[in-house]
Amino acid sequence: MGRQETIELFDRILERVRTLDPVNARKWFDDMTVVAFDRGQLEIGCPDTAKARYLRDNCLGVFAQAAQNVTGHLISIHFCRSEAADEAAPAGAFRVHPDYTFDNFVVGPCNRLAHASCVAVSQNPGNVYNPLFLYGNVGLGKTHLLHAVCHQAGGGLSIQFLSCEAFVNGFISAIEKGTLSEFQNQYRTVDMLIIDDVQFLREREQSQEEFFHTFNALYNNRRQIVLTADSAPGDMSAMEERLVSRFKWGLVARLDAPEYETRIAIVKKKASLWGVELVEGVAELIAEYIKTNIRELEGALTIVYATARTAGVPISPALARESLGVQEAFSSRPPAMGEIIAAVSEAFDIRVTELQSKKRSASIALPRQVCMYLGRIMTRHSLEEIGGHLGGRDHSTVLHACSKVEQMYKGDAQFRDRIDRLTAGITQRR
Ligand code: ADP
Ligand code: MG
């Protein structure tokens, strides 16, 4: 087979991969090349080591399947780093994810400090904030930032990056095997130690003790320490005080749930990373639908994309709404109007009976409109049904309320936060 033919064949395989597994496909797949295609073996060159590893971990099966679909033969796939690729890939045996770079991280008010401190630390390890301690709820970008630090600091630095669970397991197995000093050397002699999810140390006294000494050894030698957790150092129960106080020695940065604009930007960023085109309105719709967790935001985009890809149609707001709506029906029962009204009553400090009354004073009208809006976005009730729960308002009143609240939601950041907290509260309470 000639070179040109091989290239065309590979293009078709890539196209097939994108259809079979849109979620793991990436825009940078286009930068891959065929190194050799011979006797049932397809050797594919990748831009760098992290990407080759990503492909081996996530995509071997789907490439084999795609190659078989396209050629009609069994093909074995091999990913390698291409000749031209740079050698400056991050050091160390750990796996940095090619997606998790600073370039792919959207910065907003919710994560500005965490992002800035990670950039500073990766440019000047050991000298600016030590330790750097990031905390926040699940799915807000802590692990992503740690990978980004590795990508950035990479080069000649020796870095150990691992989950706290791996640290604890390694410690226990070193004790069992009598290899404790090797274990200790491995972590106490690096330039940078990055440990994800240190809340895992809770109630593990011996591991805390070990970590305490590791921390001191590194700190005293001005080696960089970066840690993450699900809560602030001071809020970690069952954690030794001397550790907690050390966590606070450097900089503690919190990650918050992303604001509406940031959520839109994240959806757009992920879409471009995946090589997906989004028409106007789709990112906005997804950003309104998912509010508190970026992993779920990505999950929603995945669902929309996969649905479009399977159906062979472009992604439109209508398709997005439909595919997410379907998903919602499977995953959870929507809240009852009563739950929404109760939550609004509490948040605005107004009695339920007032929300359901005919009173029109502004202090009651707005919360009532919020109830209607939430009813509209969180339940599958008709406008009439929603109006029925709020003192028998007709459908045009409810429609008007929804568009008014939506305008305020888009234009007023403080109001938006309030609504976001309300919806999160209603969802969580269930
Ligand atoms: P955590 O470790 O806090 O639970 P992760 O770092 O695993 O969260 O992030 C969850 C997902 O959300 C990842 O796929 C990550 O890329 C994405 N993500 C989080 N924050 C951002 C951001 N600011 N910009 C782009 N993607 C983000
Ligand atoms: Mg994480």
Coordinates of C-alpha atoms and ligand atoms in Angstrom, one line a residue:
M1 CA 0.0 0.0 0.0
G2 CA 1.4 3.4 -1.0
R3 CA 2.0 6.2 1.5
Q4 CA -0.9 8.3 0.3
E5 CA -3.3 5.3 0.6
T6 CA -2.1 4.6 4.1
I7 CA -2.7 8.1 5.2
E8 CA -6.2 8.0 3.8
L9 CA -6.9 4.7 5.5
F10 CA -5.6 6.1 8.7
D11 CA -7.9 9.2 8.3
R12 CA -10.9 6.8 7.9
I13 CA -9.8 4.8 11.0
L14 CA -9.6 8.1 13.0
E15 CA -13.0 9.1 11.8
R16 CA -14.4 5.7 12.9
V17 CA -12.7 6.0 16.3
R18 CA -14.4 9.4 16.8
T19 CA -17.8 7.8 16.1
L20 CA -17.2 4.7 18.2
D21 CA -15.8 6.5 21.2
P22 CA -16.4 10.2 21.0
V23 CA -15.7 10.7 24.7
N24 CA -12.1 9.5 24.6
A25 CA -11.3 11.0 21.2
R26 CA -9.3 14.2 21.2
K27 CA -8.7 17.0 18.7
W28 CA -4.9 16.3 18.8
F29 CA -5.5 12.8 17.3
D30 CA -5.1 14.8 14.1
D31 CA -1.5 15.3 15.0
M32 CA -0.8 11.6 15.0
T33 CA 1.0 9.9 12.1
V34 CA 1.3 6.4 10.7
V35 CA 4.8 5.2 11.3
A36 CA 4.3 1.8 9.7
F37 CA 1.4 -0.3 8.4
D38 CA 2.6 -3.7 7.6
R39 CA 1.4 -7.3 7.9
G40 CA -1.6 -6.6 10.1
Q41 CA 0.3 -4.2 12.3
L42 CA -0.4 -0.5 12.5
E43 CA 2.2 1.6 14.2
I44 CA 1.0 5.0 15.2
G45 CA 3.2 7.9 16.2
C46 CA 2.0 10.2 18.9
P47 CA 3.1 13.8 19.7
D48 CA 4.5 13.0 23.1
T49 CA 4.9 10.4 25.8
A50 CA 2.0 11.4 27.9
K51 CA -0.3 11.2 24.9
A52 CA 1.1 7.8 23.8
R53 CA 0.4 6.6 27.3
Y54 CA -3.1 8.0 27.3
L55 CA -3.8 6.2 24.0
R56 CA -2.4 2.9 25.4
D57 CA -4.5 3.2 28.5
N58 CA -7.8 4.4 27.0
C59 CA -7.9 3.7 23.3
L60 CA -6.2 0.5 22.2
G61 CA -9.5 -1.4 22.0
V62 CA -11.3 1.2 20.0
F63 CA -8.5 1.7 17.5
A64 CA -8.3 -2.0 16.9
Q65 CA -12.1 -2.1 16.4
A66 CA -12.0 0.9 14.1
A67 CA -9.2 -0.5 12.1
Q68 CA -11.0 -3.8 11.7
N69 CA -14.2 -2.0 10.6
V70 CA -12.4 0.0 8.0
T71 CA -10.1 -2.7 6.6
G72 CA -12.1 -5.8 7.3
H73 CA -9.1 -7.4 8.8
L74 CA -7.8 -8.0 12.3
I75 CA -5.1 -5.3 12.9
S76 CA -2.9 -5.0 15.9
I77 CA -2.3 -1.5 17.1
H78 CA 0.9 0.0 18.5
F79 CA 1.3 3.5 19.8
C80 CA 4.7 5.1 20.0
R81 CA 6.1 8.5 20.4
S82 CA 6.9 9.9 17.0
E83 CA 10.5 10.8 16.0
A84 CA 9.8 14.5 15.9
A85 CA 8.3 14.6 19.4
D86 CA 10.0 16.7 22.0
E87 CA 11.9 15.0 24.8
A88 CA 10.9 17.6 27.4
A89 CA 7.9 15.5 28.5
P90 CA 7.4 15.6 32.3
A91 CA 9.8 13.4 34.2
G92 CA 9.0 10.5 36.5
A93 CA 7.2 7.2 36.4
F94 CA 3.8 8.6 37.3
R95 CA 1.2 9.3 34.7
V96 CA 0.4 12.8 33.8
H97 CA -2.8 13.2 31.9
P98 CA -2.3 15.0 28.6
D99 CA -5.6 16.9 29.0
Y100 CA -4.7 18.3 32.4
T101 CA -2.5 21.3 31.5
F102 CA -2.7 25.0 32.5
D103 CA -3.7 25.7 28.9
N104 CA -6.7 23.6 29.3
F105 CA -7.7 25.0 32.6
V106 CA -10.3 27.8 32.6
V107 CA -9.6 30.5 35.2
G108 CA -12.5 32.3 36.9
P109 CA -13.2 33.9 40.3
C110 CA -13.9 30.4 41.7
N111 CA -10.3 29.1 41.2
R112 CA -8.2 32.2 40.5
L113 CA -6.0 31.9 43.6
A114 CA -5.6 28.2 43.3
H115 CA -4.5 28.5 39.7
A116 CA -2.2 31.4 40.3
S117 CA -0.5 29.7 43.2
C118 CA 0.0 26.5 41.1
V119 CA 1.6 28.5 38.3
A120 CA 3.9 30.3 40.8
V121 CA 4.9 27.0 42.4
S122 CA 5.7 25.3 39.1
Q123 CA 7.8 28.2 38.0
N124 CA 9.7 28.6 41.3
P125 CA 9.4 25.4 43.3
G126 CA 10.4 25.4 46.9
N127 CA 10.7 29.2 47.0
V128 CA 7.2 30.8 47.0
Y129 CA 4.5 28.9 48.8
N130 CA 5.5 25.9 50.7
P131 CA 3.5 23.8 51.2
L132 CA 0.8 24.7 48.7
F133 CA -2.5 23.3 50.0
L134 CA -5.5 23.3 47.7
Y135 CA -8.9 22.3 48.9
G136 CA -12.5 22.1 47.7
N137 CA -15.3 19.8 46.9
V138 CA -15.0 17.0 44.5
G139 CA -14.9 17.8 40.8
L140 CA -13.6 21.4 41.0
G141 CA -10.2 20.9 39.4
K142 CA -7.7 20.0 42.2
T143 CA -6.3 17.0 40.5
H144 CA -6.2 18.8 37.1
L145 CA -4.1 21.6 38.7
L146 CA -1.7 19.0 40.1
H147 CA -1.1 17.5 36.7
A148 CA -0.7 20.9 35.3
V149 CA 2.1 21.6 37.8
C150 CA 3.8 18.4 36.7
H151 CA 3.5 19.3 33.0
Q152 CA 4.9 22.8 33.7
A153 CA 7.6 22.0 36.2
G154 CA 8.6 18.8 34.4
G155 CA 12.0 19.0 32.8
G156 CA 15.0 18.3 35.0
L157 CA 13.1 18.3 38.3
S158 CA 12.5 15.1 40.2
I159 CA 8.9 14.9 41.1
Q160 CA 6.8 12.4 42.9
F161 CA 3.1 12.7 42.3
L162 CA 0.7 10.3 43.8
S163 CA -2.6 9.9 45.5
C164 CA -2.6 9.8 49.2
E165 CA -4.1 6.4 49.0
A166 CA -1.0 5.2 47.0
F167 CA 1.2 6.7 49.6
V168 CA -0.5 4.9 52.5
N169 CA -0.6 1.6 50.6
G170 CA 3.0 2.0 49.7
F171 CA 3.9 2.6 53.3
I172 CA 2.0 -0.4 54.6
S173 CA 3.5 -2.7 52.0
A174 CA 7.0 -1.3 52.8
I175 CA 6.5 -2.2 56.4
E176 CA 5.3 -5.7 55.5
K177 CA 8.2 -6.3 53.1
G178 CA 10.8 -4.7 55.4
T179 CA 11.7 -2.1 52.8
L180 CA 10.8 1.0 54.8
S181 CA 14.1 2.9 54.2
E182 CA 13.7 2.5 50.4
F183 CA 10.1 3.8 50.7
Q184 CA 11.3 6.7 52.8
N185 CA 14.2 7.6 50.3
Q186 CA 11.8 7.5 47.4
Y187 CA 9.8 10.4 48.9
R188 CA 12.2 12.3 51.0
T189 CA 14.8 13.0 48.3
V190 CA 12.7 14.5 45.6
D191 CA 12.5 18.1 44.4
M192 CA 8.7 18.1 44.6
L193 CA 6.3 15.9 46.3
I194 CA 2.7 16.2 45.2
I195 CA 0.0 14.3 47.1
D196 CA -3.6 14.3 46.1
D197 CA -6.5 13.9 48.6
V198 CA -4.6 14.0 51.9
Q199 CA -8.0 13.6 53.7
F200 CA -7.2 9.9 53.2
L201 CA -4.8 10.2 56.1
R202 CA -7.6 10.7 58.5
E203 CA -7.7 8.1 61.3
R204 CA -4.6 6.5 59.9
E205 CA -2.2 7.4 62.7
Q206 CA 0.8 5.5 61.6
S207 CA 0.6 6.9 58.1
Q208 CA 0.2 10.4 59.5
E209 CA 3.4 9.9 61.5
E210 CA 5.3 8.7 58.4
F211 CA 3.9 11.6 56.4
F212 CA 4.9 14.0 59.1
H213 CA 8.5 13.0 58.8
T214 CA 8.5 13.0 55.1
F215 CA 7.0 16.5 55.2
N216 CA 9.7 17.7 57.6
A217 CA 12.5 16.2 55.6
L218 CA 11.4 17.9 52.4
Y219 CA 10.4 21.2 54.0
N220 CA 13.8 21.5 55.7
N221 CA 15.5 21.0 52.4
R222 CA 13.3 23.6 50.8
R223 CA 11.7 21.0 48.5
Q224 CA 8.3 21.9 47.2
I225 CA 5.3 20.2 48.7
V226 CA 1.8 20.4 47.1
L227 CA -1.2 18.9 48.7
T228 CA -4.9 18.7 48.1
A229 CA -7.9 17.8 50.2
D230 CA -11.6 17.9 50.3
S231 CA -11.7 20.4 53.2
A232 CA -9.7 23.1 54.8
P233 CA -6.8 22.0 57.1
G234 CA -8.6 23.3 60.1
D235 CA -11.8 21.3 59.3
M236 CA -10.1 18.0 59.0
S237 CA -11.1 15.8 61.8
A238 CA -9.0 12.9 63.1
M239 CA -5.9 14.5 61.8
E240 CA -2.9 15.2 64.1
E241 CA -2.7 18.8 65.1
R242 CA 1.0 19.1 64.2
L243 CA 0.2 18.0 60.6
V244 CA -2.8 20.4 60.4
S245 CA -0.6 23.3 61.5
R246 CA 2.0 22.4 58.9
F247 CA -0.6 22.3 56.2
K248 CA -1.2 26.0 57.0
W249 CA 2.5 27.1 56.9
G250 CA 2.5 28.0 53.2
L251 CA -0.5 29.0 51.2
V252 CA -4.0 27.5 51.5
A253 CA -6.2 28.1 48.5
R254 CA -9.8 27.1 48.1
L255 CA -11.6 26.1 45.0
D256 CA -15.3 27.1 44.7
A257 CA -18.0 25.9 42.5
P258 CA -17.7 27.7 39.2
E259 CA -19.9 30.7 38.3
Y260 CA -22.1 30.7 35.2
E261 CA -19.6 32.4 32.9
T262 CA -16.8 30.1 34.0
R263 CA -19.0 27.1 33.4
I264 CA -19.8 28.2 29.9
A265 CA -16.1 28.7 29.2
I266 CA -15.2 25.3 30.6
V267 CA -17.8 23.6 28.4
K268 CA -16.4 25.5 25.3
K269 CA -12.8 24.6 26.3
K270 CA -13.7 20.9 26.7
A271 CA -15.5 20.9 23.4
S272 CA -12.5 22.3 21.5
L273 CA -10.3 19.8 23.2
W274 CA -12.5 17.0 21.9
G275 CA -12.7 18.6 18.5
V276 CA -16.5 19.2 18.9
E277 CA -18.2 22.2 17.4
L278 CA -20.9 23.8 19.5
V279 CA -23.4 26.1 18.0
E280 CA -24.6 29.2 19.9
G281 CA -26.6 28.4 23.0
V282 CA -25.4 24.8 23.6
A283 CA -22.7 25.7 26.1
E284 CA -25.1 28.1 27.9
L285 CA -27.7 25.4 28.1
I286 CA -25.3 22.9 29.7
A287 CA -23.9 25.5 32.0
E288 CA -27.4 26.3 33.3
Y289 CA -28.2 22.6 33.7
I290 CA -25.2 21.6 35.8
K291 CA -24.1 24.0 38.5
T292 CA -21.9 22.6 41.2
N293 CA -19.4 20.0 39.8
I294 CA -17.2 20.4 36.8
R295 CA -16.9 16.6 36.3
E296 CA -20.6 16.5 35.9
L297 CA -20.5 19.4 33.5
E298 CA -18.1 17.4 31.4
G299 CA -20.4 14.4 31.8
A300 CA -23.3 16.4 30.4
L301 CA -21.3 17.6 27.4
T302 CA -20.3 13.9 26.9
I303 CA -23.9 12.8 26.8
V304 CA -24.9 15.5 24.4
Y305 CA -22.0 14.8 22.1
A306 CA -22.4 11.1 22.2
T307 CA -26.1 11.4 21.4
A308 CA -25.4 13.7 18.4
R309 CA -22.6 11.4 17.2
T310 CA -24.7 8.3 17.4
A311 CA -27.6 9.9 15.7
G312 CA -25.4 11.5 13.1
V313 CA -26.8 14.9 13.6
P314 CA -25.2 18.2 14.6
I315 CA -25.4 19.4 18.2
S316 CA -28.1 21.9 18.7
P317 CA -29.7 23.4 21.8
A318 CA -32.8 21.3 21.1
L319 CA -30.7 18.1 20.9
A320 CA -28.8 19.1 24.1
R321 CA -32.0 19.7 26.0
E322 CA -33.5 16.5 24.8
S323 CA -30.5 14.3 25.5
L324 CA -30.0 15.8 29.0
G325 CA -33.7 15.6 29.8
V326 CA -33.7 11.9 28.9
Q327 CA -30.7 11.3 31.1
E328 CA -32.3 13.2 34.0
A329 CA -35.4 10.9 33.9
F330 CA -33.1 7.9 34.4
S331 CA -30.9 9.3 37.1
S332 CA -33.3 11.0 39.4
R333 CA -36.8 11.9 40.1
P334 CA -37.4 15.6 39.8
P335 CA -38.2 17.5 43.0
A336 CA -41.9 18.1 43.9
M337 CA -43.2 21.6 43.7
G338 CA -43.7 21.4 47.4
E339 CA -40.0 20.9 48.0
I340 CA -39.1 23.8 45.8
I341 CA -41.6 26.1 47.5
A342 CA -40.4 25.0 50.9
A343 CA -36.8 25.8 49.9
V344 CA -37.6 29.2 48.5
S345 CA -39.7 30.0 51.6
E346 CA -36.7 29.2 53.7
A347 CA -34.1 31.0 51.6
F348 CA -36.2 34.2 51.3
D349 CA -37.7 33.9 54.8
I350 CA -41.3 34.1 53.6
R351 CA -44.1 31.9 54.6
V352 CA -45.3 29.2 52.2
T353 CA -48.9 30.5 52.6
E354 CA -47.7 33.9 51.5
L355 CA -46.0 32.5 48.4
Q356 CA -49.3 30.8 47.6
S357 CA -51.4 33.8 48.4
K358 CA -52.7 36.5 46.0
K359 CA -50.5 39.2 47.5
R360 CA -48.6 41.2 45.0
S361 CA -46.1 43.1 47.1
A362 CA -42.6 43.0 45.6
S363 CA -41.1 41.2 48.6
I364 CA -43.4 38.3 47.9
A365 CA -43.7 38.5 44.2
L366 CA -40.0 37.9 43.4
P367 CA -39.7 34.8 45.6
R368 CA -42.9 33.5 44.1
Q369 CA -41.5 34.1 40.6
V370 CA -38.3 32.2 41.7
C371 CA -40.6 29.3 42.6
M372 CA -42.1 29.3 39.2
Y373 CA -38.7 29.5 37.5
L374 CA -37.3 26.6 39.5
G375 CA -40.5 24.6 38.9
R376 CA -39.9 25.2 35.2
I377 CA -36.2 24.2 35.1
M378 CA -36.3 21.4 37.8
T379 CA -39.6 19.6 37.3
R380 CA -41.5 18.4 34.3
H381 CA -44.7 20.1 35.3
S382 CA -46.6 22.2 32.8
L383 CA -46.9 26.0 33.2
E384 CA -50.5 25.6 34.4
E385 CA -49.5 23.0 37.0
I386 CA -46.8 25.2 38.3
G387 CA -49.2 28.1 38.5
G388 CA -51.6 25.9 40.3
H389 CA -49.2 25.3 43.1
L390 CA -48.7 29.1 43.5
G391 CA -52.2 30.4 44.2
G392 CA -53.7 29.4 40.8
R393 CA -51.7 31.7 38.5
D394 CA -52.3 31.2 34.8
H395 CA -49.8 30.0 32.3
S396 CA -48.8 33.4 30.9
T397 CA -48.0 34.7 34.4
V398 CA -45.7 31.7 35.0
L399 CA -44.1 32.3 31.6
H400 CA -43.5 35.9 32.4
A401 CA -42.0 35.0 35.8
C402 CA -39.6 32.5 34.1
S403 CA -38.3 35.0 31.6
K404 CA -37.9 37.7 34.2
V405 CA -36.0 35.4 36.6
E406 CA -33.9 34.2 33.7
Q407 CA -33.0 37.8 32.7
M408 CA -32.0 38.5 36.3
Y409 CA -30.1 35.2 36.4
K410 CA -28.0 36.2 33.4
G411 CA -27.5 39.8 34.4
D412 CA -27.0 39.8 38.1
A413 CA -24.1 37.8 39.6
Q414 CA -25.3 38.0 43.2
F415 CA -28.8 36.9 42.3
R416 CA -27.3 34.0 40.2
D417 CA -25.3 32.8 43.2
R418 CA -28.4 32.8 45.2
I419 CA -30.4 30.8 42.7
D420 CA -27.5 28.4 42.2
R421 CA -27.3 27.8 45.9
L422 CA -31.0 27.2 46.0
T423 CA -31.0 24.6 43.3
A424 CA -28.0 22.9 44.7
G425 CA -29.7 22.8 48.1
I426 CA -32.9 21.4 46.6
T427 CA -30.9 18.7 44.8
Q428 CA -28.8 17.8 47.8
R429 CA -31.7 17.6 50.1
R430 CA -33.2 14.7 48.2
Ligands
ADP1 P1 -11.1 17.3 41.8 O1 -9.7 16.7 41.8 O2 -11.2 18.6 42.5 O3 -12.2 16.3 42.2 P2 -10.6 17.2 39.0 O4 -9.3 17.9 38.9 O5 -10.6 15.7 38.8 O6 -11.4 17.6 40.3 O7 -11.6 17.8 37.9 C1 -12.8 17.2 37.4 C2 -12.9 17.4 35.9 O8 -13.2 18.8 35.7 C3 -11.6 17.2 35.1 O9 -11.9 16.6 33.9 C4 -11.0 18.6 34.9 O10 -10.3 18.6 33.7 C5 -12.3 19.4 34.8 N1 -12.0 20.8 35.3 C6 -12.1 21.2 36.6 N2 -11.8 22.5 36.7 C7 -11.6 22.9 35.4 C8 -11.3 24.2 34.9 N3 -11.2 25.3 35.6 N4 -11.1 24.3 33.5 C9 -11.3 23.2 32.8 N5 -11.6 21.9 33.3 C10 -11.7 21.8 34.6
MG2 MG -9.2 14.8 42.5

